[in-house]
mmCIF file of C-alpha atoms in Angstrom:
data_model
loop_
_atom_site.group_PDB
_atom_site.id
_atom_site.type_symbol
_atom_site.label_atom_id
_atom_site.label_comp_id
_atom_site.label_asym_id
_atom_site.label_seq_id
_atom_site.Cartn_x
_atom_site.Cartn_y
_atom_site.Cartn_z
ATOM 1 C CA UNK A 1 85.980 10.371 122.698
ATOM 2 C CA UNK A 2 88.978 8.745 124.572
ATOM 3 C CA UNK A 3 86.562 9.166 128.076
ATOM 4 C CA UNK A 4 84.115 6.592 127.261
ATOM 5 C CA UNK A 5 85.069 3.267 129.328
ATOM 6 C CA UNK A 6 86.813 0.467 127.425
ATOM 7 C CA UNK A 7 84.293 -2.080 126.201
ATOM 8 C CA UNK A 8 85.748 -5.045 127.936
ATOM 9 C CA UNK A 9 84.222 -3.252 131.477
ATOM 10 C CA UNK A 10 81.204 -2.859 129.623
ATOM 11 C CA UNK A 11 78.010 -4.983 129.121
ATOM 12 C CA UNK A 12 77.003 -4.459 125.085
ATOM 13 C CA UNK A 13 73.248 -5.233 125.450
ATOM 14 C CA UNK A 14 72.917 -2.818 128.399
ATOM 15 C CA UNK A 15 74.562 -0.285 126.062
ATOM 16 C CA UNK A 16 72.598 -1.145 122.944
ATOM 17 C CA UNK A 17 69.357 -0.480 125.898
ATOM 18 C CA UNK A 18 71.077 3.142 126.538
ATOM 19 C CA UNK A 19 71.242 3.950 123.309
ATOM 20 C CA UNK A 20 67.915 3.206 121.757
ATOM 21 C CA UNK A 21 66.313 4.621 125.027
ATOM 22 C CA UNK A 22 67.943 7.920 124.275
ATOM 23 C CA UNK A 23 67.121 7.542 120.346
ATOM 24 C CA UNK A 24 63.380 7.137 121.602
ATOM 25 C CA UNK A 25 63.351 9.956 123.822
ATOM 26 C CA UNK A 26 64.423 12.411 121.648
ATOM 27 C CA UNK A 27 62.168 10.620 118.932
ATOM 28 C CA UNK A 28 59.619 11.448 121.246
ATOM 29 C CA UNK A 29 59.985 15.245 121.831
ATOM 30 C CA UNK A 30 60.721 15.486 117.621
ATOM 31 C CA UNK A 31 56.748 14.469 117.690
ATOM 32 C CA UNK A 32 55.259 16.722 120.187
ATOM 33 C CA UNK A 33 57.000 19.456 118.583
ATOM 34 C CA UNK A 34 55.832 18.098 114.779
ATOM 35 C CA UNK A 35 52.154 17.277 115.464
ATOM 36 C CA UNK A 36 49.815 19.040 117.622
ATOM 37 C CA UNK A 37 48.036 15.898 119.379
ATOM 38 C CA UNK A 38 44.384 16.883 119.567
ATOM 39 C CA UNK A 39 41.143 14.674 117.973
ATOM 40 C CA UNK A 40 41.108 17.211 115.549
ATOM 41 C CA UNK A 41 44.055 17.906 114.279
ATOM 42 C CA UNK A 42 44.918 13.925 114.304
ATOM 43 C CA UNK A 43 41.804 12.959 112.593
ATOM 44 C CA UNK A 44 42.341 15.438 109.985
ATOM 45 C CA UNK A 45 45.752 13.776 108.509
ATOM 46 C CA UNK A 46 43.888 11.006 107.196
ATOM 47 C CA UNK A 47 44.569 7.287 108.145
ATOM 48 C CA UNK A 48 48.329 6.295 107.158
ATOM 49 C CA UNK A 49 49.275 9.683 108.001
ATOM 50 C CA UNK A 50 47.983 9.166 111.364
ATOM 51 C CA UNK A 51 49.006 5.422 112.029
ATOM 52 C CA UNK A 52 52.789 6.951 111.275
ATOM 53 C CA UNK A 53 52.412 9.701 113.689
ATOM 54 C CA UNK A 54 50.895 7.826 116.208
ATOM 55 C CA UNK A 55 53.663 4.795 115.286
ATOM 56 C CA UNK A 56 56.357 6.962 116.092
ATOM 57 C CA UNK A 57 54.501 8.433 119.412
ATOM 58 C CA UNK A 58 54.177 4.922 120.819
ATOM 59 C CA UNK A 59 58.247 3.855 119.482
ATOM 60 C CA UNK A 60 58.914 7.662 121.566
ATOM 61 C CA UNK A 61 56.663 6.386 124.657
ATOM 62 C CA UNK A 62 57.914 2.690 125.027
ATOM 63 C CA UNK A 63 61.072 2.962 124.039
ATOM 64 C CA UNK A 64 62.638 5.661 126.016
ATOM 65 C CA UNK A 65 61.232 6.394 129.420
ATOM 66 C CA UNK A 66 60.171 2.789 130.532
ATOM 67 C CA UNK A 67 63.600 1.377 129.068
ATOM 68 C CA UNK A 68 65.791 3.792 131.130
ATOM 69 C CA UNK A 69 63.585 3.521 134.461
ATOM 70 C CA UNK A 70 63.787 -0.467 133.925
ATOM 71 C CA UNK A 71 67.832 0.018 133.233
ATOM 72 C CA UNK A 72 67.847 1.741 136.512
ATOM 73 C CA UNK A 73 65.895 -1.525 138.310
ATOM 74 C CA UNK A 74 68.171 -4.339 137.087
ATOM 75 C CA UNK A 75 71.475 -2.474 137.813
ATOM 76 C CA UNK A 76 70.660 -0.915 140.969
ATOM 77 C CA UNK A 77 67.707 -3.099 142.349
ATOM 78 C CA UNK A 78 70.405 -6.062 142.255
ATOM 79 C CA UNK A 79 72.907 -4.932 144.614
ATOM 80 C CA UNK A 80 73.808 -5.493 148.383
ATOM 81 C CA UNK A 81 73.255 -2.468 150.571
ATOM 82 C CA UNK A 82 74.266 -2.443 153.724
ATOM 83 C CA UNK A 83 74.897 0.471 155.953
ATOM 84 C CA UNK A 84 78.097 1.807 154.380
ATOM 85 C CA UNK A 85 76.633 0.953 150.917
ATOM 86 C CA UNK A 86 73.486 3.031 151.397
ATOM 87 C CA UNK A 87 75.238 6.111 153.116
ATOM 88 C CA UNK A 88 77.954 5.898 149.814
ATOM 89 C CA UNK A 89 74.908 5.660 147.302
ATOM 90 C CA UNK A 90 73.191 8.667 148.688
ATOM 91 C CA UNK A 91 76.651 10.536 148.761
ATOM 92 C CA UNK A 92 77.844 9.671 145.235
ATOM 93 C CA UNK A 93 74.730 9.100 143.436
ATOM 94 C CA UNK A 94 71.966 10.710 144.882
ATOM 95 C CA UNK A 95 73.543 14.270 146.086
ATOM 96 C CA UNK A 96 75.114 13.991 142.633
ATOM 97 C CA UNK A 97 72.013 14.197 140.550
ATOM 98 C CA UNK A 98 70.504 16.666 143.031
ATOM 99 C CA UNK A 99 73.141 18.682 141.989
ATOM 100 C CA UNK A 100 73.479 17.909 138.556
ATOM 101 C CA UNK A 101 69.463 18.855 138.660
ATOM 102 C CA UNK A 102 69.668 21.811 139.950
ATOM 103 C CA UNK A 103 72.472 23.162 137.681
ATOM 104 C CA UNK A 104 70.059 22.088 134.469
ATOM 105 C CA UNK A 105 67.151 23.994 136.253
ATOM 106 C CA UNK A 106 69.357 27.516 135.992
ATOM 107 C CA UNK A 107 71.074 26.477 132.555
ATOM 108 C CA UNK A 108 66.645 25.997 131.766
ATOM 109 C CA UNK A 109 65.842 29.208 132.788
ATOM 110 C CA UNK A 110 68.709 30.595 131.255
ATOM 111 C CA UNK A 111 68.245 29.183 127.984
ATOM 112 C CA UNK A 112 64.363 30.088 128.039
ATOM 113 C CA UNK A 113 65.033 34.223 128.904
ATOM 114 C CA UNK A 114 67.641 33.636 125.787
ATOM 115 C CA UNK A 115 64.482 32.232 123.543
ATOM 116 C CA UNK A 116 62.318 34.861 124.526
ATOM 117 C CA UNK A 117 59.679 33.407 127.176
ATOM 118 C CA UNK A 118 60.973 35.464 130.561
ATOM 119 C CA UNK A 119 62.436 34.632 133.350
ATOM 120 C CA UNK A 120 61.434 35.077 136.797
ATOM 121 C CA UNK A 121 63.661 34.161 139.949
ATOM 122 C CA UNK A 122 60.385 33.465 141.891
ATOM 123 C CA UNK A 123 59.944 30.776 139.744
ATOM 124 C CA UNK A 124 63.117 29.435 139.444
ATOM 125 C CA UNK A 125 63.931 29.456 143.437
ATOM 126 C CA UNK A 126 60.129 27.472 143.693
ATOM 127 C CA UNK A 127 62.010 25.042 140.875
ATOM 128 C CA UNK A 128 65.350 24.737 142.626
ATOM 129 C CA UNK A 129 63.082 24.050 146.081
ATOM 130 C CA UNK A 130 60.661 21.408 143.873
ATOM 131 C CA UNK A 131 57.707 23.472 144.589
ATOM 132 C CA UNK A 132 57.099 24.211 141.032
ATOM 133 C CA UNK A 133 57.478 22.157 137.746
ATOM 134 C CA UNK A 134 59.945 23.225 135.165
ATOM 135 C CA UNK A 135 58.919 24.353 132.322
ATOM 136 C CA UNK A 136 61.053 22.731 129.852
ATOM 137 C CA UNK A 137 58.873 19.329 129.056
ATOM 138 C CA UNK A 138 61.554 16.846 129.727
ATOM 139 C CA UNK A 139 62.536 18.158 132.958
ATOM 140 C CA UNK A 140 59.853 15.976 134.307
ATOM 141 C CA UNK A 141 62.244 13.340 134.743
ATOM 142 C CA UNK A 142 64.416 14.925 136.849
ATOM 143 C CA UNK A 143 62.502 15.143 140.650
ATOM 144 C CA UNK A 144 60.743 11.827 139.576
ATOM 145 C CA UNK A 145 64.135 9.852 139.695
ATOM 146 C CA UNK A 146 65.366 12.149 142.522
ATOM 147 C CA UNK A 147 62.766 10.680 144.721
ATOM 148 C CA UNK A 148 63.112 6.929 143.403
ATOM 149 C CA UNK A 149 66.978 7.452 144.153
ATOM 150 C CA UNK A 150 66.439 7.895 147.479
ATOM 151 C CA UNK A 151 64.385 4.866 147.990
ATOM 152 C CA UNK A 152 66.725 2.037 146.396
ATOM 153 C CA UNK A 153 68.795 1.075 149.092
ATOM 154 C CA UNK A 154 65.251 0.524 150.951
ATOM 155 C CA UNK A 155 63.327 -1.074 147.940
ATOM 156 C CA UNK A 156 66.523 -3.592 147.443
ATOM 157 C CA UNK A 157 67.160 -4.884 150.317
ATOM 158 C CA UNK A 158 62.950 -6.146 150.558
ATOM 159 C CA UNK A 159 63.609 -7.384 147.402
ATOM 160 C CA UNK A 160 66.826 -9.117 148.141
ATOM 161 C CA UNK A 161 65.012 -10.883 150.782
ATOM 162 C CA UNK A 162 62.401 -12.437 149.500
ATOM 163 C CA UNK A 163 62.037 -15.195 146.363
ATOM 164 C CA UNK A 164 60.871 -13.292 143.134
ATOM 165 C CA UNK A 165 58.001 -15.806 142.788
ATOM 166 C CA UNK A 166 56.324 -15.047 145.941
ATOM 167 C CA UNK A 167 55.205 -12.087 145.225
ATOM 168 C CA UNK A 168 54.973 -12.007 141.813
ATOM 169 C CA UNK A 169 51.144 -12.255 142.873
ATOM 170 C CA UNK A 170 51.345 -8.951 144.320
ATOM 171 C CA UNK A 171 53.112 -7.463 141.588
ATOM 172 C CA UNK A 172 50.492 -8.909 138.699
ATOM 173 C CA UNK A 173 47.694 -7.134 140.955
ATOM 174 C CA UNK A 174 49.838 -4.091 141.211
ATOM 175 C CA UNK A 175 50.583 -3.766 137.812
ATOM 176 C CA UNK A 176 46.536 -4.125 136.912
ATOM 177 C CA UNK A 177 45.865 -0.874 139.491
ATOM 178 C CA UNK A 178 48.772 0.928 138.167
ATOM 179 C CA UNK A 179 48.445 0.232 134.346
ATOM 180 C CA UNK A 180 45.108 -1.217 133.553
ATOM 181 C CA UNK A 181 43.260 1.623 135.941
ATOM 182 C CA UNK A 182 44.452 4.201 134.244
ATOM 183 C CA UNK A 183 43.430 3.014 130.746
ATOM 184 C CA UNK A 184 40.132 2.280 131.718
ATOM 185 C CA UNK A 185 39.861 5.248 132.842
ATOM 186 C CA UNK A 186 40.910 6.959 129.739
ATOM 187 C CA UNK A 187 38.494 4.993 127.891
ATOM 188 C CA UNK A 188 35.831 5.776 130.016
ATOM 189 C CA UNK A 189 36.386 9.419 128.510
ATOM 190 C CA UNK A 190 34.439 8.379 125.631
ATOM 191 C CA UNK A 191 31.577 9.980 125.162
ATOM 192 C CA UNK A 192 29.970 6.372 124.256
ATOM 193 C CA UNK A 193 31.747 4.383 126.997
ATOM 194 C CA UNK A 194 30.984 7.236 129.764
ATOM 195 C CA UNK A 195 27.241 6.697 129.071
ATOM 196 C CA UNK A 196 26.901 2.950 130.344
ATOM 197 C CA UNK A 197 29.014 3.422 133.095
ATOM 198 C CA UNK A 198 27.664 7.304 133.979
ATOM 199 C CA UNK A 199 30.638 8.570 135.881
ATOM 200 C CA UNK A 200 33.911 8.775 135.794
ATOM 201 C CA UNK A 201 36.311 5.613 137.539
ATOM 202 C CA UNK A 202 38.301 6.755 140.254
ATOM 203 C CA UNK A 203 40.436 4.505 141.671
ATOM 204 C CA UNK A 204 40.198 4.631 145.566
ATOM 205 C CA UNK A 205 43.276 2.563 146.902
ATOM 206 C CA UNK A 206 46.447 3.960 147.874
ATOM 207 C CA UNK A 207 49.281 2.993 145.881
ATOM 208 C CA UNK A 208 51.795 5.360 147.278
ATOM 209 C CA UNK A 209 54.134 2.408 148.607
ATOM 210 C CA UNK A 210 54.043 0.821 144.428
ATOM 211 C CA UNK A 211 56.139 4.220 143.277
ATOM 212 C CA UNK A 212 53.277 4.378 140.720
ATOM 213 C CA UNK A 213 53.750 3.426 137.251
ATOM 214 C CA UNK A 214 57.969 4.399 137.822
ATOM 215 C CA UNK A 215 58.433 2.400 140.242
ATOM 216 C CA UNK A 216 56.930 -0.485 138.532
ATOM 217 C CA UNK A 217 59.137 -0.040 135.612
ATOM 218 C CA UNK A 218 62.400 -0.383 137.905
ATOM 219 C CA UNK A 219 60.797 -4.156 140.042
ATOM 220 C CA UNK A 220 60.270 -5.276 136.754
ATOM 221 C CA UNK A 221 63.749 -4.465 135.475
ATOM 222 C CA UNK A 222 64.836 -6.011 138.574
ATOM 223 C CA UNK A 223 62.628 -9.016 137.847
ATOM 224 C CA UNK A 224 64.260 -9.618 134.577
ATOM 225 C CA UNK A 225 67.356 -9.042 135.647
ATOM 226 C CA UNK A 226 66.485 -12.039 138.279
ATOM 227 C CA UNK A 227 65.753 -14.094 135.210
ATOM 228 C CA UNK A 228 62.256 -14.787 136.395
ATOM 229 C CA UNK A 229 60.816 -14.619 132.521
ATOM 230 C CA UNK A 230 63.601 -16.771 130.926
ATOM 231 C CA UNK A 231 61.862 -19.737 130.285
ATOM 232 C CA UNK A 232 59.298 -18.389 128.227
ATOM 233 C CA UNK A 233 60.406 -18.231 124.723
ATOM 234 C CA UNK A 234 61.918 -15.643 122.133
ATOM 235 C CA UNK A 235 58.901 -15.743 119.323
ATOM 236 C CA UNK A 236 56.223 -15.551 122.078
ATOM 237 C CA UNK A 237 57.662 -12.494 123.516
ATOM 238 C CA UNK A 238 58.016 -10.817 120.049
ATOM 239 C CA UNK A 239 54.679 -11.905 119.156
ATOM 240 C CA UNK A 240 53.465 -10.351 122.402
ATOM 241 C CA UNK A 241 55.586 -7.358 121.931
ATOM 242 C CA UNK A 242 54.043 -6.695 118.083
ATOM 243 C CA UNK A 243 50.565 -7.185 118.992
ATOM 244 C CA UNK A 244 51.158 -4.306 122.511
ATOM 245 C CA UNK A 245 52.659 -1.953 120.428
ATOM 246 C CA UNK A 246 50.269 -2.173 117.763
ATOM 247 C CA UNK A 247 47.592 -2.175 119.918
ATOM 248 C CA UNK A 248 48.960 0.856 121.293
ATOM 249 C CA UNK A 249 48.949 2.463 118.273
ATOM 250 C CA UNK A 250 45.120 1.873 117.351
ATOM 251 C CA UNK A 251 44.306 2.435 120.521
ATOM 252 C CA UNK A 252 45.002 6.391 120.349
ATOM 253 C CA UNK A 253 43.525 6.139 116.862
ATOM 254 C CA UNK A 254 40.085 4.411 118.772
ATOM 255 C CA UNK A 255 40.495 7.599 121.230
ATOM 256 C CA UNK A 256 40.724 10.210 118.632
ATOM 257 C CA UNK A 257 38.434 9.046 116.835
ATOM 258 C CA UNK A 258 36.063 8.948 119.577
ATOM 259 C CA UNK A 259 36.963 12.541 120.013
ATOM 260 C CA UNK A 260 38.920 12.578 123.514
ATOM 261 C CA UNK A 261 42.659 14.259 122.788
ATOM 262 C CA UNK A 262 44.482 11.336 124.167
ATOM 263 C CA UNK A 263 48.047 11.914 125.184
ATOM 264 C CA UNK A 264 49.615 8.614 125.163
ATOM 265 C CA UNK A 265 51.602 8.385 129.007
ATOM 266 C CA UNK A 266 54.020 5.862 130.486
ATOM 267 C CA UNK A 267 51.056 4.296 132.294
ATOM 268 C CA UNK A 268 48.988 2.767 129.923
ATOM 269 C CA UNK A 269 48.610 -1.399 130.174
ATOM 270 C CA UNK A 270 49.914 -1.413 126.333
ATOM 271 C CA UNK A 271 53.008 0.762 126.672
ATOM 272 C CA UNK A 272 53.933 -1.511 129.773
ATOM 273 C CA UNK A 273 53.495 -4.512 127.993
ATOM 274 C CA UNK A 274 55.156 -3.809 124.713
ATOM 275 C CA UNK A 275 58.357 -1.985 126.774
ATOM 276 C CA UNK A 276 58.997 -4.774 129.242
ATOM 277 C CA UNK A 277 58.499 -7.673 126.726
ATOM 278 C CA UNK A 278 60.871 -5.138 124.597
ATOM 279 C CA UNK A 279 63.714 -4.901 127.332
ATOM 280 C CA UNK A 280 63.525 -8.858 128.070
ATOM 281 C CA UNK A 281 64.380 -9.260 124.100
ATOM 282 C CA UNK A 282 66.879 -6.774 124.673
ATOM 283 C CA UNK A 283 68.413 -8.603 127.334
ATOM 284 C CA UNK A 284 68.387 -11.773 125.259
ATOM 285 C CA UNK A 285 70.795 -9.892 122.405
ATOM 286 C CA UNK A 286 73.996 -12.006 122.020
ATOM 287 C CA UNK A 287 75.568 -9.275 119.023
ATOM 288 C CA UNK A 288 75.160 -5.500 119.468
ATOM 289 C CA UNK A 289 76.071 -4.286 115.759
ATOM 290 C CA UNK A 290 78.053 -0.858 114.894
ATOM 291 C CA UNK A 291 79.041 -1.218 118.786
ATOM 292 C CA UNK A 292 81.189 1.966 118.925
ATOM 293 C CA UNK A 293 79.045 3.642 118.057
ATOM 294 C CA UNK A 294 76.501 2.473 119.835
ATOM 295 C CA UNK A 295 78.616 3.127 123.120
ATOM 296 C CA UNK A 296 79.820 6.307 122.712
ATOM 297 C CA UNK A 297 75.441 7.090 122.591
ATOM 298 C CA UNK A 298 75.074 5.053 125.472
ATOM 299 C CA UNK A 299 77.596 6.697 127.617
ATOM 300 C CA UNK A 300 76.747 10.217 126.728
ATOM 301 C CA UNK A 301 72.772 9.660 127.163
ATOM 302 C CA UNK A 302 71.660 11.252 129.882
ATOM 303 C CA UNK A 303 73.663 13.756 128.796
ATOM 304 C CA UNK A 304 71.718 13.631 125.955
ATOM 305 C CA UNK A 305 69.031 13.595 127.665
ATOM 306 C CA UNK A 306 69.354 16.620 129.487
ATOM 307 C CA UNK A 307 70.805 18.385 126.691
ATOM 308 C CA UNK A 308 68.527 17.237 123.495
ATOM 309 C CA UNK A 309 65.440 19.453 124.177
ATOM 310 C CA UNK A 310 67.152 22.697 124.431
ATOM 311 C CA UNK A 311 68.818 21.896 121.215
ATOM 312 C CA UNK A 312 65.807 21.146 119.811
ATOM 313 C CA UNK A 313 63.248 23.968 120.618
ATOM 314 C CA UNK A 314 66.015 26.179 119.630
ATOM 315 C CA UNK A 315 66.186 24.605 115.723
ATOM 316 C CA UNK A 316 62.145 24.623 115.785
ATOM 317 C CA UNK A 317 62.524 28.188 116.770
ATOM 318 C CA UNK A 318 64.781 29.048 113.900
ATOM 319 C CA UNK A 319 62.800 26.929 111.346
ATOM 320 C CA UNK A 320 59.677 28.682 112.356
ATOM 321 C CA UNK A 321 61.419 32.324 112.176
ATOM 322 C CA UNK A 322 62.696 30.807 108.524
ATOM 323 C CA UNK A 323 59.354 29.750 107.146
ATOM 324 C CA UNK A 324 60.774 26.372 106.873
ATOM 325 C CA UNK A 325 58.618 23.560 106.243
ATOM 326 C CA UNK A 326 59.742 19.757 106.302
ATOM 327 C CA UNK A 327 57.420 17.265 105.936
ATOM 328 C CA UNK A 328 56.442 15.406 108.927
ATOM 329 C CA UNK A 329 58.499 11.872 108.742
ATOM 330 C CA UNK A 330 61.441 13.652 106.909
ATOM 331 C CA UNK A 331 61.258 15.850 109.891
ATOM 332 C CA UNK A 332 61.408 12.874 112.279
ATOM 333 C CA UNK A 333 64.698 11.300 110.535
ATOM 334 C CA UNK A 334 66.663 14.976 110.020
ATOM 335 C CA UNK A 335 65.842 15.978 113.417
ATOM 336 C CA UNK A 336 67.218 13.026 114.945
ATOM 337 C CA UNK A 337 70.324 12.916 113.125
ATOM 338 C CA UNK A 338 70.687 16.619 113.993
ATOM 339 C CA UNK A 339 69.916 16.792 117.021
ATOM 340 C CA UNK A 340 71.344 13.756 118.297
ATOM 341 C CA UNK A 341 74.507 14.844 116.553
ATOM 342 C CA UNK A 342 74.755 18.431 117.992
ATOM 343 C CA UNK A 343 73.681 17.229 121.492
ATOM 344 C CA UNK A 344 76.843 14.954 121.684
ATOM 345 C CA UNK A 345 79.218 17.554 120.001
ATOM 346 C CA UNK A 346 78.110 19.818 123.036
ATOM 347 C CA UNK A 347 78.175 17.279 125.585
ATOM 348 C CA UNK A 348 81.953 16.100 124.605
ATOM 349 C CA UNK A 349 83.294 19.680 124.143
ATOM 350 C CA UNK A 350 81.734 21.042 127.673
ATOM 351 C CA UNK A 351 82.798 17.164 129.576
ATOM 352 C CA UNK A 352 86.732 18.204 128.462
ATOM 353 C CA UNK A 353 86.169 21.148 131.348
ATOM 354 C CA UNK A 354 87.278 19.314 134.708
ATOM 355 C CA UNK A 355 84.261 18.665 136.597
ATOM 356 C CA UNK A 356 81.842 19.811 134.130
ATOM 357 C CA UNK A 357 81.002 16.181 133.012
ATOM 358 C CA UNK A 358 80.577 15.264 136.546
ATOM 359 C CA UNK A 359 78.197 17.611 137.920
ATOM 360 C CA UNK A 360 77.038 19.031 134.768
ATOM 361 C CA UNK A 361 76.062 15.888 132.635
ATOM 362 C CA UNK A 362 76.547 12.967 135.674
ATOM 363 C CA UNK A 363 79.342 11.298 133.869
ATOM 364 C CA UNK A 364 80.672 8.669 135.272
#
């Protein structure tokens, strides 16, 4: 793979980031197509069965999502936009992945007329326009980080202003409406919970101007990449990082237990905590091992990324038409391997077409 940049132009740790982001993601959409994440059905596996599928759900969750969106922040958050900076970023990044978006949207529908669920061009022109959401259940990503593109040049220079620790006030009570509302508010599902209170929280400020939970993901990547958390240690930060992600995990076992289906999102408090203590480790990592490896994944994925779930429903689909049964972790470590593996055999053979990796897959 002769395209992937030499390593001496490359940053290892940002790489090793890439790679287990993309690893997580696709670790993530192995479990929503291997358990069905209900009370009931989650209860019913019993306790160790349950703390492993709920383990892996919260590795999927923090991992992927919050890791790339906090990428994003520290290398783009960072830079110096003025005028003819801003007009090239919207030309060469943003119109890029607006195109590169709105090829995948066709190549979706495409691919779900070929796996029998329909297609109608209604549907896919309210797609194309953003008036609908696609119905592949990673596509998600795609207007999100459309509409955070447009706003670096704006969010960086404010940020590039200012000293990170005045308002790292504002950011700690931003991060408690974005992340700790939310929770509470999932907790207050519970049918024990919702008694004391006796209605459901709502939370009445306006939080547009924050980017939500996303956007918070990026300032913090920019944060770290400002080195405002350096000083506080290595062990404390894998201590707190342990303790979040376990937490996370008996957390959705607390929920399903208490009967609420909880589906574990990239704005709980815990997921926040344990990913941004995770990428401040990561950014701490003075070796990367099996590095060419591990950049040949990192440069092909968001490739991945927009490949890996097509690949995926369409092996489900074939094990289901089999009868084939694999347990559930087996299923977690052959799928990845697989699907990992036949994602970047089809992303290297289609990048070889001139242009196709550009406006296809957003290579670089």
């Amino acid at each position: 793979m002769s395209s992937v940049q030499s390593s001496d132009n490359r940053i290892k740790w940002l790489d090793m980031a890439r790679a287990i982001a993309i690893l997580c993601v696709v670790i993530c959409h192995i479990n929503d197509n291997v358990y069905s994440i209900n009370a009931e059905f989650m209860t019913s596996l019993g306790f160790i069965p349950e703390f492993i599928a709920l383990f892996l759900r919260t590795l999927g969750r923090a991992g992927g999502v919050p890791i790339f969106l906090m990428l994003t922040g520290y290398l783009l958050l960072d830079r110096d936009y003025d005028e003819q900076a801003m007009k090239h970023f919207w030309k060469d990044k943003w119109l890029h992945l607006l195109i590169c978006t709105w090829i995948w949207i066709v190549i979706d529908r495409i691919f779900m007329y070929f796996i029998g669920r329909g297609v109608s061009v209604t549907d896919t022109v309210r797609e194309i326009l953003f008036l609908k959401s696609v119905e592949l259940g990673h596509a998600w990503y795609m207007p999100m980080i459309i509409g955070m593109y447009l706003l670096i040049p704006f969010v960086a220079r404010g940020l590039k202003k200012i000293n990170p620790s005045a308002y790292l006030p504002v950011i700690i009570i931003l991060i408690l409406m974005v992340f700790a509302y939310p929770t509470l508010y999932s907790v207050n599902h519970l049918a024990v919970l919702n008694s004391i209170v006796g209605r459901e929280l709502s939370l009445q400020i306006n939080l547009g101007f924050s980017g939500g939970a996303y956007g918070m993901y990026m300032i913090f990547g920019y944060l770290i990449k400002t080195g405002l958390f350096k000083k506080i240690r290595s062990y404390i930060l894998w201590i707190v990082f342990a303790l979040a992600f376990l937490g996370t995990v008996f957390f959705q076992i607390w929920m399903f237990a208490g009967g609420y289906s909880y589906d574990l999102w990239y704005n709980n408090l815990l997921v926040f905590i344990t990913s941004a203590s995770l990428f401040e480790l990561m950014s701490r990592t003075d070796k990367v091992y099996a590095y060419p490896a591990v950049k040949v994944i990192a440069y092909y994925s968001f490739a991945i990324y927009l490949v890996h779930n097509l690949i995926l429903l369409a092996v489900f689909k074939v094990l289901k038409a089999n009868d084939i049964h694999i347990g559930y972790v087996p299923a977690h470590v052959i799928m990845l391997i697989a699907v990992t593996g036949l994602a970047l055999a089809v992303v290297w053979a289609i990048s070889k077409i001139p242009k196709a990796g550009k406006y296809i897959f957003y290579l670089k």
